Tab-separated table of C-alpha atoms in Angstrom:
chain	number	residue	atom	x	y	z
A	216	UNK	CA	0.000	0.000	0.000
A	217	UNK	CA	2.920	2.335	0.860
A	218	UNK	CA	4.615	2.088	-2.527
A	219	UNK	CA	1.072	2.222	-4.490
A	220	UNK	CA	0.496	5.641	-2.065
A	221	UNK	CA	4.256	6.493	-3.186
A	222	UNK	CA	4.268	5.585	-6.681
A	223	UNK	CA	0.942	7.872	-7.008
A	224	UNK	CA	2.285	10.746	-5.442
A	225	UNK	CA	5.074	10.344	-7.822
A	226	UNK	CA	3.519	10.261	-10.768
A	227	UNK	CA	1.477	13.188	-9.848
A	228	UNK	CA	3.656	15.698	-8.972
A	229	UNK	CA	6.042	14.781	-12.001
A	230	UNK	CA	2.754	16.076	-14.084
A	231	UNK	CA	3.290	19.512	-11.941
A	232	UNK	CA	7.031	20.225	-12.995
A	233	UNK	CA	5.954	23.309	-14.779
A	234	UNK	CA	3.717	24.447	-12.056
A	235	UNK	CA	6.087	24.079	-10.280
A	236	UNK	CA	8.625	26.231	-12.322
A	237	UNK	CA	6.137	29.025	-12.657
A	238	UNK	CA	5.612	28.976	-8.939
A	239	UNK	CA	9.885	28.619	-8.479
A	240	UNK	CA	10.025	31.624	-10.727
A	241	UNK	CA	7.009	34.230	-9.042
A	242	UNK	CA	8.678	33.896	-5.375
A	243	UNK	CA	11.944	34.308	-6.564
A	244	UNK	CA	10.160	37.552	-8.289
A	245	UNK	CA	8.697	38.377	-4.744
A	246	UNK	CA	11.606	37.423	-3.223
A	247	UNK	CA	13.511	39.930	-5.341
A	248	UNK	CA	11.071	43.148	-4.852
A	249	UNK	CA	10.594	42.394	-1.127
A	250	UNK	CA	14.456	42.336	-0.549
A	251	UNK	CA	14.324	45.709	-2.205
A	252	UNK	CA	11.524	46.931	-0.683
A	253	UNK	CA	13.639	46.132	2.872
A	254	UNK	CA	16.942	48.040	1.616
A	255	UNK	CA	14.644	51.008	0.573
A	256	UNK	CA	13.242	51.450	3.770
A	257	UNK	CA	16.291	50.485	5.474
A	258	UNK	CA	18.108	53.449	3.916
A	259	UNK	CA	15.701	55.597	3.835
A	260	UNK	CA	15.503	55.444	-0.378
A	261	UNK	CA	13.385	57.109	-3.205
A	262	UNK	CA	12.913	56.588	-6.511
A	263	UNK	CA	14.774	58.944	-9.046
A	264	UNK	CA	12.792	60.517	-12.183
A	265	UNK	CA	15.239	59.795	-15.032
A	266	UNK	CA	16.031	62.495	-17.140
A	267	UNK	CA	18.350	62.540	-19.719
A	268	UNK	CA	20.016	66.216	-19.560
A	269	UNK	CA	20.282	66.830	-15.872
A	270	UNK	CA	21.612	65.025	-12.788
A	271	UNK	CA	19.771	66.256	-9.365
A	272	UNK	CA	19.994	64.645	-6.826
A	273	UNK	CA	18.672	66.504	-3.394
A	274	UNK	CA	20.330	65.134	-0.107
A	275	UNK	CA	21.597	62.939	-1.470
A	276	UNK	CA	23.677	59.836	0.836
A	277	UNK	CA	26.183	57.238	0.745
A	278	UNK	CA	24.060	54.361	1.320
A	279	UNK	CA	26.808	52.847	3.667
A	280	UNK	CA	27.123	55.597	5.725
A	281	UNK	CA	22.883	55.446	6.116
A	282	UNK	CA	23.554	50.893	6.642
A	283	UNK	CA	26.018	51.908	9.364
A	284	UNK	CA	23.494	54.045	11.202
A	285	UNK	CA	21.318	51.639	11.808
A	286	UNK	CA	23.679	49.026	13.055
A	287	UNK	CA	24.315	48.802	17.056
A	288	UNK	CA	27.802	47.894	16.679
A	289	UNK	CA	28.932	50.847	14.295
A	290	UNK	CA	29.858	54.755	15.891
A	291	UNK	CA	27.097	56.757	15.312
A	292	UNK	CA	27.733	59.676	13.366
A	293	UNK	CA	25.668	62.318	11.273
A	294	UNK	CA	25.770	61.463	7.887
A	295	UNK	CA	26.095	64.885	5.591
A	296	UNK	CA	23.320	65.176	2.885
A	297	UNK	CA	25.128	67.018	-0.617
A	298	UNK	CA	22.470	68.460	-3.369
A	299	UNK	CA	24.173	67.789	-6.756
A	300	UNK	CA	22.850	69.475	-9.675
A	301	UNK	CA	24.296	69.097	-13.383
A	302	UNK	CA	22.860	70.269	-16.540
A	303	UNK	CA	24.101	70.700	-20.457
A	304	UNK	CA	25.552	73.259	-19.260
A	305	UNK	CA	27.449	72.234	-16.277
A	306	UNK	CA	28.775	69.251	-17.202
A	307	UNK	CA	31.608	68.734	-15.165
A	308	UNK	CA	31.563	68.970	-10.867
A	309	UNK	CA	35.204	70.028	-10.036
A	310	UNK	CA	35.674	68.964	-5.878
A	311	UNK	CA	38.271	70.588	-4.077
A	312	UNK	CA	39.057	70.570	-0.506
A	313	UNK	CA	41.127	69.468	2.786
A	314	UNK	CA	42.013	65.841	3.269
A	315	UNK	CA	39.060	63.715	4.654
A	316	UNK	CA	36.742	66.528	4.168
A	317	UNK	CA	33.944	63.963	1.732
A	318	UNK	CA	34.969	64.470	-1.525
A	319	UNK	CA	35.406	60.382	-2.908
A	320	UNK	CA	32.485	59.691	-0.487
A	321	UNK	CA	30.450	62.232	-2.936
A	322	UNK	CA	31.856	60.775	-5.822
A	323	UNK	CA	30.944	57.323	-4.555
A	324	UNK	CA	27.624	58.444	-3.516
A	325	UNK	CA	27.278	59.338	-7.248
A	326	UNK	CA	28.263	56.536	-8.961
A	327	UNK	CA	26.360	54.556	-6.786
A	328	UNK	CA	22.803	56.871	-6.856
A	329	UNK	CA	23.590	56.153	-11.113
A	330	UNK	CA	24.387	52.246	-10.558
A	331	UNK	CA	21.081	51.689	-8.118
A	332	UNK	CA	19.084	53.825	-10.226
A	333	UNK	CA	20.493	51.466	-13.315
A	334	UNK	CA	19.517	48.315	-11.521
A	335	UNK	CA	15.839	49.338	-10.526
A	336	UNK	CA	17.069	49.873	-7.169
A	337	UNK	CA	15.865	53.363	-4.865
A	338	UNK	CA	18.233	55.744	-4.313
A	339	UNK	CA	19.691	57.253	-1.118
A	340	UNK	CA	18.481	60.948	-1.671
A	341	UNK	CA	14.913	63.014	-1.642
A	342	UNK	CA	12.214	62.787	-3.538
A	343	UNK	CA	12.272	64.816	-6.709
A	344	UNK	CA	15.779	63.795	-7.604
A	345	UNK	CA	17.193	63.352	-11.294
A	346	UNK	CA	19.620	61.597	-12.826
A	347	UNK	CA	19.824	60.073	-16.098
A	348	UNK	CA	19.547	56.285	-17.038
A	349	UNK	CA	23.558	56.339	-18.249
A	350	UNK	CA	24.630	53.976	-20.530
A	351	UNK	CA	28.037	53.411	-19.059
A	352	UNK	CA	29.764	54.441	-15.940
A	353	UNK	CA	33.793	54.811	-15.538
A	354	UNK	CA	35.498	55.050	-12.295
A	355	UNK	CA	38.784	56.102	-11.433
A	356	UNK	CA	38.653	55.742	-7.205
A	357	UNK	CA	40.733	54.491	-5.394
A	358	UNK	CA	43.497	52.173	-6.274
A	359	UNK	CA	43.338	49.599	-9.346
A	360	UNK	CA	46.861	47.971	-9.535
A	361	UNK	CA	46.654	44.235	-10.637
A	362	UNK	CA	49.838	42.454	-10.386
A	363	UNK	CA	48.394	39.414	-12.622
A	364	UNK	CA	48.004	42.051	-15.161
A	365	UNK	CA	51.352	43.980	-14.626
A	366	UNK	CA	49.699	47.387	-14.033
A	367	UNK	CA	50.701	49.453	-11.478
A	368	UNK	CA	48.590	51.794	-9.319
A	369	UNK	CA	49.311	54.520	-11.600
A	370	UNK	CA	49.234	52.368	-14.737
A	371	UNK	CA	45.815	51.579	-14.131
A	372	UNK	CA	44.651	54.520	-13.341
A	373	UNK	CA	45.908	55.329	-16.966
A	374	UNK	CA	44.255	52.367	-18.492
A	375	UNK	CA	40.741	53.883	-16.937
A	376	UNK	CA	41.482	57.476	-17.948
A	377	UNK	CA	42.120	56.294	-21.513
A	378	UNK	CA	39.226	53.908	-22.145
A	379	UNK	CA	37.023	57.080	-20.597
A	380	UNK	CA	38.768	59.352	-22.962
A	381	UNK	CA	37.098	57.653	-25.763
A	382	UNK	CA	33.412	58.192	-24.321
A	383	UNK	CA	30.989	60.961	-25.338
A	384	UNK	CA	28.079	62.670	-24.698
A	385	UNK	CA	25.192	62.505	-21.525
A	386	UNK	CA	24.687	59.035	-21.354
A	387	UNK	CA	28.008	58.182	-19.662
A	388	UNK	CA	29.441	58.786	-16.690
A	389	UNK	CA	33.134	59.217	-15.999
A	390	UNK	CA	33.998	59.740	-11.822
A	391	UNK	CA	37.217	60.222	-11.369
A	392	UNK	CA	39.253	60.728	-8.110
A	393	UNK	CA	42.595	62.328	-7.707
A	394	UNK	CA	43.412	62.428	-11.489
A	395	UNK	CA	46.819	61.164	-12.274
A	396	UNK	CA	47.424	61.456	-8.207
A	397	UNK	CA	48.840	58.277	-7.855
């Protein structure tokens, strides 16, 4: 009786392998949004309006900085909200300033605001921010020496500036830290 039981429960649900697919593929769906619905509201997150001529983006946050906030083992500190605003006519944001005074973590902020906003993702600044859906985006932060590759820090950095240097027009968007610094 067991294996008759058995071999009809079997033979049933081996009829259901595509219902079972569909059903496989809609929770990993929910699963998706409602992980993304928790970062949102974990980071306090809106959704951009993309526009292709201006960047502006109002308060906007590193979305570390906001993660660390919220965790009991992490300093608390006040994270500093920048307004960023870009046009066809001001196309390039020139930071200067002391040592460990926020300039990469802007420039981070920004690349990452463009790369969420890319991904379907809510971005860490208010509502009514802009940016546009770009098609590309080159970075230059930080240090990209690969030994496998023979490049060294400054090397690399060269390798990003000239692959950037061939790029055009509104839909990309080229950060770059500390040009030719290292």
């Amino acid at each position: 009786e067991i294996e008759r039981i058995l071999s009809q429960l079997s033979h049933y649900l081996c009829q259901k392998t595509v219902e079972f697919s569909e059903t496989k593929e809609v929770l990993l769906e929910c699963d998706i949004l409602f992980s993304q619905a928790q970062l949102a509201h974990h980071l306090e997150a809106h959704p951009p309006e993309f526009d292709p001529n201006q960047i502006e983006l109002l308060g906007l946050r590193h979305p570390l900085l906001i993660y660390n906030q919220h965790n009991p083992l992490e300093k608390k500190q006040t994270v500093i909200r920048n307004d960023v605003k870009m046009d066809d006519q001001n196309r390039i944001l020139l930071l200067s300033g002391p040592n460990a005074g926020g300039k990469t973590v802007l420039l981070k902020s920004i690349g990452l605001a463009a790369h969420m906003a890319r991904c379907g993702l809510l971005i860490c600044a208010d509502e009514g921010s802009k940016i546009p859906f770009f098609a590309e985006i080159h970075v230059a932060v930080g240090d990209s020496q690969n030994i496998d590759a023979q490049l060294s820090t400054f090397a690399a950095h060269l390798k990003i500036l000239n692959g950037a240097s061939y790029v055009h027009g509104n839909h990309h968007l080229l950060l770059i830290d500390e040009i030719c610094g290292s």
